[in-house]
Coordinates of C-alpha atoms and ligand atoms in Angstrom, one line a residue:
M1 CA -13.3 -6.9 25.6
E2 CA -13.4 -3.1 26.3
D3 CA -14.7 -1.1 23.3
K4 CA -11.7 1.1 22.5
K5 CA -11.8 2.8 19.2
L6 CA -8.8 1.9 17.2
S7 CA -7.3 4.6 14.9
T8 CA -6.8 3.4 11.3
L9 CA -4.7 4.7 8.5
V10 CA -4.7 3.6 4.8
V11 CA -1.3 4.5 3.3
Y12 CA -0.4 3.7 -0.3
Y13 CA 1.5 4.6 -3.4
S14 CA 0.0 4.4 -6.9
L15 CA 1.4 5.4 -10.2
E16 CA -1.4 4.5 -12.6
G17 CA -4.5 4.7 -10.3
N18 CA -5.2 1.0 -9.5
T19 CA -3.9 1.0 -6.0
K20 CA -5.5 4.4 -5.5
M21 CA -8.9 3.1 -6.3
M22 CA -8.5 0.1 -3.9
A23 CA -7.1 2.4 -1.2
E24 CA -10.1 4.8 -1.5
T25 CA -12.5 1.8 -1.5
I26 CA -10.9 0.4 1.7
S27 CA -10.7 3.7 3.5
K28 CA -14.4 4.5 2.6
E29 CA -15.4 1.1 3.9
I30 CA -13.6 1.2 7.2
G31 CA -13.4 4.9 7.9
G32 CA -10.1 6.4 9.2
D33 CA -7.5 8.5 7.5
T34 CA -5.7 8.1 4.2
L35 CA -2.2 9.0 3.2
R36 CA -1.1 8.9 -0.5
L37 CA 2.7 8.7 -0.8
E38 CA 4.1 10.7 -3.8
T39 CA 7.7 11.0 -4.9
K40 CA 9.2 14.5 -5.4
K41 CA 10.6 13.4 -8.8
A42 CA 7.4 11.9 -10.3
I43 CA 7.6 9.1 -12.8
S44 CA 5.3 9.6 -15.8
P45 CA 2.5 6.9 -15.9
H46 CA 2.6 7.1 -19.7
G47 CA 5.0 5.2 -22.1
V48 CA 7.6 2.6 -21.5
M49 CA 10.1 4.8 -19.6
K50 CA 8.2 4.1 -16.4
F51 CA 9.3 0.4 -16.6
I52 CA 13.0 1.4 -17.0
R53 CA 13.0 4.1 -14.3
G54 CA 10.7 2.3 -11.9
G55 CA 12.3 -1.1 -12.4
G56 CA 15.8 0.4 -12.0
Q57 CA 14.8 2.1 -8.7
V58 CA 13.6 -1.3 -7.4
I59 CA 16.7 -3.2 -8.5
F60 CA 19.0 -0.6 -7.0
K61 CA 16.9 -0.4 -3.8
K62 CA 16.5 3.4 -4.2
E63 CA 14.6 5.5 -1.7
P64 CA 13.1 8.3 -3.7
E65 CA 12.4 11.5 -1.7
L66 CA 8.7 11.8 -0.8
V67 CA 6.5 14.9 -1.0
K68 CA 6.1 16.1 2.6
Y69 CA 3.0 15.1 4.5
D70 CA 1.5 16.2 7.8
I71 CA 0.1 12.9 9.0
N72 CA 2.3 10.8 11.5
P73 CA 1.7 7.1 10.6
E74 CA 3.3 6.2 14.0
D75 CA 0.2 7.6 15.7
Y76 CA -2.1 4.9 14.4
D77 CA -3.0 1.5 15.8
V78 CA -4.0 -0.2 12.5
L79 CA -2.5 0.5 9.1
F80 CA -3.6 -0.8 5.7
I81 CA -0.5 -0.5 3.4
G82 CA -0.9 -0.7 -0.4
T83 CA 1.4 -0.8 -3.3
P84 CA 1.6 -1.8 -6.9
T85 CA 4.1 -4.6 -7.7
W86 CA 7.2 -3.3 -9.5
A87 CA 9.7 -5.8 -10.7
G88 CA 8.4 -8.4 -8.3
N89 CA 8.6 -6.1 -5.3
F90 CA 6.9 -3.2 -3.6
A91 CA 7.3 0.3 -5.1
P92 CA 10.3 2.4 -4.1
A93 CA 8.2 5.0 -2.4
L94 CA 7.3 2.4 0.1
R95 CA 11.0 1.7 0.7
T96 CA 11.4 5.4 1.7
F97 CA 8.3 5.2 3.8
F98 CA 9.6 2.1 5.7
S99 CA 13.0 3.6 6.4
K100 CA 11.7 6.9 7.6
T101 CA 8.8 5.5 9.7
N102 CA 9.3 3.7 13.0
L103 CA 6.3 1.2 13.0
K104 CA 6.3 -1.1 16.1
D105 CA 3.6 -3.3 17.6
K106 CA 1.1 -2.1 14.9
K107 CA -1.6 -4.2 13.3
I108 CA -1.0 -4.1 9.6
A109 CA -2.9 -5.4 6.6
L110 CA -1.4 -5.4 3.1
F111 CA -3.0 -4.8 -0.3
N112 CA -1.4 -5.0 -3.7
C113 CA -2.2 -4.4 -7.4
N114 CA -0.2 -6.3 -10.0
G115 CA -0.4 -7.6 -13.5
G116 CA -0.4 -11.3 -12.5
Q117 CA 3.0 -11.7 -11.0
R118 CA 3.2 -10.5 -7.4
G119 CA 6.7 -12.0 -6.9
K120 CA 8.0 -11.2 -3.4
T121 CA 5.9 -8.1 -2.8
F122 CA 4.2 -9.3 0.4
E123 CA 7.2 -11.2 1.7
N124 CA 9.4 -8.2 1.3
M125 CA 6.9 -5.8 2.9
A126 CA 6.6 -8.2 5.8
K127 CA 10.4 -8.2 6.3
S128 CA 10.4 -4.4 6.3
L129 CA 7.6 -4.5 8.9
E130 CA 9.2 -6.9 11.4
G131 CA 8.0 -6.2 14.9
N132 CA 4.4 -5.6 13.8
E133 CA 1.5 -8.0 13.4
I134 CA 0.6 -8.7 9.8
L135 CA -3.2 -9.4 9.7
G136 CA -3.4 -10.5 6.1
G137 CA -2.9 -9.5 2.5
I138 CA -5.0 -9.2 -0.7
E139 CA -4.0 -8.7 -4.3
F140 CA -5.9 -7.4 -7.3
D141 CA -5.1 -7.9 -10.9
V142 CA -5.0 -4.4 -12.5
P143 CA -8.5 -3.7 -11.2
L144 CA -9.1 -0.6 -13.3
R145 CA -8.9 -2.9 -16.3
N146 CA -10.2 -6.2 -15.0
D147 CA -13.5 -6.7 -13.2
R148 CA -13.5 -3.4 -11.5
E149 CA -16.8 -3.9 -9.6
G150 CA -15.9 -7.4 -8.5
N151 CA -12.5 -6.2 -7.1
I152 CA -14.2 -3.3 -5.3
K153 CA -16.7 -5.7 -3.7
Q154 CA -13.9 -8.1 -2.7
A155 CA -11.9 -5.2 -1.1
K156 CA -14.9 -4.1 0.9
I157 CA -15.5 -7.6 2.2
W158 CA -11.8 -8.2 3.0
S159 CA -11.3 -4.9 4.8
K160 CA -14.4 -5.4 6.9
E161 CA -13.1 -8.9 7.9
I162 CA -9.7 -7.5 8.8
I163 CA -11.3 -4.9 11.1
S164 CA -13.7 -7.4 12.7
K165 CA -10.8 -9.7 13.6
I166 CA -9.3 -7.0 15.8
K167 CA -12.4 -5.6 17.4
Ligands
LIG201 C1 7.9 -0.1 -13.2 C2 6.8 -1.2 -13.2 C3 7.1 -2.5 -12.9 C4 6.1 -3.5 -12.9 N1 6.4 -4.8 -12.6 C5 5.4 -5.7 -12.4 C6 5.7 -7.0 -12.0 O1 6.9 -7.4 -11.7 N2 4.7 -7.9 -11.9 C7 3.4 -7.6 -12.2 O2 2.5 -8.4 -12.1 N3 3.1 -6.3 -12.6 C8 4.1 -5.4 -12.7 N4 3.7 -4.1 -13.1 C9 2.3 -3.8 -13.4 C10 1.7 -3.1 -12.1 O3 1.9 -3.8 -10.9 C11 0.1 -3.0 -12.3 O4 -0.2 -2.4 -13.5 C12 -0.6 -2.3 -11.1 O5 -1.9 -2.5 -11.2 C13 -0.3 -0.8 -11.2 O6 -0.8 -0.2 -10.0 P1 -1.0 1.3 -9.9 O7 -2.0 1.7 -11.0 O8 -1.5 1.6 -8.6 O9 0.3 2.1 -10.2 C14 4.7 -3.1 -13.2 C15 4.4 -1.8 -13.5 C16 5.4 -0.8 -13.5 C17 5.1 0.6 -13.8

């Protein structure tokens, strides 16, 4: 196989830092660019209001406006897409991302942080990403709180494996 360098982007949303830590781990391990999605109207990571506001946005399939970014995700061959689970689904910022980005024929790996109940997070992401090849998915159980080092190690091994599959 000819040795063409594939361009890679790690794109993610994170409210409380768990998905951010895993995204940074993956992007450091495999190289490439990183895009953190942020909503214009930010939800506070403190207190219980985040569950009401965040959960409501998921249930009503809201597409919160994102802070503008310069990167064009459509320019990349391989994307690692990460999200926390909210109400058994991916976070609303990703819904906005999926509807404003035309991803086709990309190779995509999914990563997710949750508190033990992933629900349909991966299934729903895969549905939103039809027309692309899903290379695999990995989940982490609130890694900032539980076995941080073990989760980091796992993320490194997994992301390397994903990349080696396509090279
Ligand atoms: C609005 C909201 C809804 C959540 N819903 C779920 C859920 O359905 N299942 C679950 O296991 N964890 C749920 N969680 C917990 C998060 O998925 C978990 O803490 C995750 O590690 C947070 O990632 P982050 O730090 O990148 O934001 C929810 C958290 C929030 C803020």
